[in-house]
XYZ file of C-alpha atoms in Angstrom:
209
model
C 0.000 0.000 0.000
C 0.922 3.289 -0.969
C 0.053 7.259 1.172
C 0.550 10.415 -0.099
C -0.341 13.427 2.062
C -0.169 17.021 0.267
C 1.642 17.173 -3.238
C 5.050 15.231 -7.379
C 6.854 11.379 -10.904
C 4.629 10.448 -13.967
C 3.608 7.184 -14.021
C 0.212 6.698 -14.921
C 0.640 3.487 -16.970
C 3.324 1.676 -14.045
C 2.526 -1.365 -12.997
C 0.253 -1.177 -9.755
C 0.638 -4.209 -8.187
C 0.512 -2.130 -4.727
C -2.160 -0.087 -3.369
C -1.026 3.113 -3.100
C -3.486 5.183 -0.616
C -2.292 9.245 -0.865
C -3.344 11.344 2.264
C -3.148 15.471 2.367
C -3.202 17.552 5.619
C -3.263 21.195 6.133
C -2.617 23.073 9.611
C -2.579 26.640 10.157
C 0.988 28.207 10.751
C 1.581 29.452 14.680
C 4.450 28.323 16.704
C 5.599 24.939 16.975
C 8.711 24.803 19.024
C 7.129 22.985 21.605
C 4.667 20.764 19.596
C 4.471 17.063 19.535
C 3.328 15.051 16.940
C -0.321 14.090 17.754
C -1.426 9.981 17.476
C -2.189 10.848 13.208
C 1.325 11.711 12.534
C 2.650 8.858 14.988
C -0.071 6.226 13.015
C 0.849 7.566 9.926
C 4.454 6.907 10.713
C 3.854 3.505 11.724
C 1.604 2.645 8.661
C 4.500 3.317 6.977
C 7.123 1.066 8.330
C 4.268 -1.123 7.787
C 4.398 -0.758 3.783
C 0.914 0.545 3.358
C 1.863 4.166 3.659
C 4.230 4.774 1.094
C 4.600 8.419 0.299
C 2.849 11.672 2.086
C 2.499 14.969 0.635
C 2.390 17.600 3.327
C 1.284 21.319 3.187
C 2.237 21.706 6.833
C 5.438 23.706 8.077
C 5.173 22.454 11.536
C 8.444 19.806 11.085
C 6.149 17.331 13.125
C 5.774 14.403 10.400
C 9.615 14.310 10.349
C 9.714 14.625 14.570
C 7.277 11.388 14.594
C 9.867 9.450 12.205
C 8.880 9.920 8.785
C 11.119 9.533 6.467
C 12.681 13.067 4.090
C 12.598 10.584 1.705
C 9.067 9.289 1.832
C 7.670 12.624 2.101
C 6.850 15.904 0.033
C 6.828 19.230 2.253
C 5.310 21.462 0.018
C 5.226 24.718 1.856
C 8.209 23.762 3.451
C 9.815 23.234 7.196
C 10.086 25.887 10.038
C 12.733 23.743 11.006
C 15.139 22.831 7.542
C 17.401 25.139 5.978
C 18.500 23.964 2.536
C 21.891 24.636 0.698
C 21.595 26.474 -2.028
C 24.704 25.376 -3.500
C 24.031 21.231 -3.076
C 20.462 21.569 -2.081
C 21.775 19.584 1.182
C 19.148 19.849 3.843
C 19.404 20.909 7.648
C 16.507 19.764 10.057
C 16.692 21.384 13.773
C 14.736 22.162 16.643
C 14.818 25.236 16.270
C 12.559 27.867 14.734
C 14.495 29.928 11.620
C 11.942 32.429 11.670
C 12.440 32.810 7.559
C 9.917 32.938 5.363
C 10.463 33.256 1.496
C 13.372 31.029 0.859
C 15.815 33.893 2.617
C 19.398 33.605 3.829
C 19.365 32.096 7.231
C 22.852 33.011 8.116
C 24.259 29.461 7.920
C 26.579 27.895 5.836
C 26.565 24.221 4.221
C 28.831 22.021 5.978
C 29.129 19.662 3.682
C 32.938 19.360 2.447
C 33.817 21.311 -0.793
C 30.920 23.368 -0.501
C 30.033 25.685 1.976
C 26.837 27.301 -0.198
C 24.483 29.761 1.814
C 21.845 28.365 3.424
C 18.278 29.565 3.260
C 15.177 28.990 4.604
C 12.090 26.176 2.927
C 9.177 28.009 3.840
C 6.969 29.832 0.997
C 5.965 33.128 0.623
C 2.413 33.598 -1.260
C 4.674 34.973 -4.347
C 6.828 31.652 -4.619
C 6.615 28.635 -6.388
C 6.113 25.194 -5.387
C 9.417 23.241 -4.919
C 10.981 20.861 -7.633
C 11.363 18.128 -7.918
C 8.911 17.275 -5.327
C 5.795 19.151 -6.530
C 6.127 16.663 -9.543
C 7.037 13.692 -7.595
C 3.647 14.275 -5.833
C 1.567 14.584 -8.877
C 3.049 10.861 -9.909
C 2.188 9.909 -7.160
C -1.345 10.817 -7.063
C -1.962 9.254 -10.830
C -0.695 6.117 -9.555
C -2.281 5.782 -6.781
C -5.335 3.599 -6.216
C -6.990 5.068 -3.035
C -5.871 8.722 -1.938
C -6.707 10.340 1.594
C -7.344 13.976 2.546
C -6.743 14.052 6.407
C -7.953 17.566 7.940
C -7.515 19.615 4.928
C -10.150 21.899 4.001
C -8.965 21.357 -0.005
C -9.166 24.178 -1.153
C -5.941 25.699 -2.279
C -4.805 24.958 -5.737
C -3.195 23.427 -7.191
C -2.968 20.417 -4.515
C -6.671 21.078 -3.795
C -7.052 19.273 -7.175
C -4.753 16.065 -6.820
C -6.976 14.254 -5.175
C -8.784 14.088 -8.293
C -5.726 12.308 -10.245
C -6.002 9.450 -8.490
C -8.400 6.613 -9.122
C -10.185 6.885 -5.707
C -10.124 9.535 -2.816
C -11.253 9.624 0.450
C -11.847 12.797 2.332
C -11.455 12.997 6.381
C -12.251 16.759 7.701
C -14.956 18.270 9.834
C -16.070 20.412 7.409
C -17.016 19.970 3.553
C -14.550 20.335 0.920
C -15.412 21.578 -2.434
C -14.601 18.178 -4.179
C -16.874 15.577 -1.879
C -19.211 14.978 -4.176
C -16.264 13.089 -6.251
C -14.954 11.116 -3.338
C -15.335 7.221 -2.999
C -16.243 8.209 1.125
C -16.274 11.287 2.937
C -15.728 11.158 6.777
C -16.732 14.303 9.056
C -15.067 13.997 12.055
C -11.541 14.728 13.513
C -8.658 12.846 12.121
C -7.443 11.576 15.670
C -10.789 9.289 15.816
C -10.939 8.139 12.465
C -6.697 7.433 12.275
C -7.035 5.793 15.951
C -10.207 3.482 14.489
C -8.261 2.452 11.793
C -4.912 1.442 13.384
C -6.705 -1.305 16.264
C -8.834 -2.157 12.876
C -5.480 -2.961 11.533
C -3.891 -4.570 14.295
C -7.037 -6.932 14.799
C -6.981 -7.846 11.319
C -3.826 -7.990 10.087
């Protein structure tokens, strides 16, 4: 099984002998130094070290899917990381506990410390004026065609363009208190708070599997 969470690969005709489920989340920006990763981002974690969760797209800047042990990897932050400075030299990444306080892809006033290099390093978060980051904004769209089952967890979908991946995939489900304008296209729409439904679905899982 396959998750996606917020956002990039073509491969519409690979073969899809998985089940790749895609899942998007949204949370709304505030401080996060002392933040934990709720029981979604820990399930979602464990789901995949599991192999049924196998790539999430994030909108979030919070840090907290990589704090509960996800994967850089496995994962797509597409309005970047509070927390990760990025070379702009080797693209090397830096993930702290700490705060940058950038926004815009600005200087932090670091340098890379990787040998040979030592490019400025700048901060991951977007500003309304900048574009989505390559190559993972593309790597999430491929994901999303392939997929077979996509889920939407707490997002309200409705900034584009990842409000519309959902749609690329063959099925979506939707999890969010309130309506989102694509429902009436998903496979199942769930109104209630992620924790519950995420919580249900991992003892489901452990029962069962």
């Amino acid at each position: 099984m396959k998750i996606i969470k917020s956002g990039s690969d073509t491969g519409k005709d690979k073969d899809k002998t998985d089940t790749e489920i895609t899942a998007f989340s949204k949370m709304d920006p505030e401080c996060f130094d002392d933040a934990k990763p709720s029981i979604t981002h820990e399930i979602i974690t464990e789901l995949h070290k599991r192999g049924i969760v196998k790539y999430l797209i994030s909108q979030n800047v919070d840090g907290l899917h990589l704090r509960s042990g996800f994967p850089r990897n496995a994962i797509a932050e597409l309005h970047g990381n509070l927390y990760t400075e990025k070379c702009g030299t080797c693209k090397k990444e830096y993930f702290g506990d700490r705060d940058l306080g950038g926004v815009g892809l600005k200087p932090t006033g670091g340098n890379c410390k990787e040998t040979n290099c030592g490019g400025i390093l700048y901060d991951t978060v977007l500003d309304w004026d900048n574009q989505l980051p390559e190559p993972e904004f593309q790597k999430s769209q491929d994901h999303c065609e392939q997929s077979d089952l996509i889920l939407c967890l707490g997002t309200s979908l409705r900034i584009v363009p990842v409000a519309d991946m959902p749609l690329m995939g063959e099925k979506f489900v939707v999890i969010n208190l309130q309506r989102t304008p694509i429902d009436a296209d998903a496979e199942l729409v769930i109104h209630a708070k992620v924790d519950f439904v995420m919580n249900k679905l991992i003892k489901f899982l452990n029962k069962h599997q």
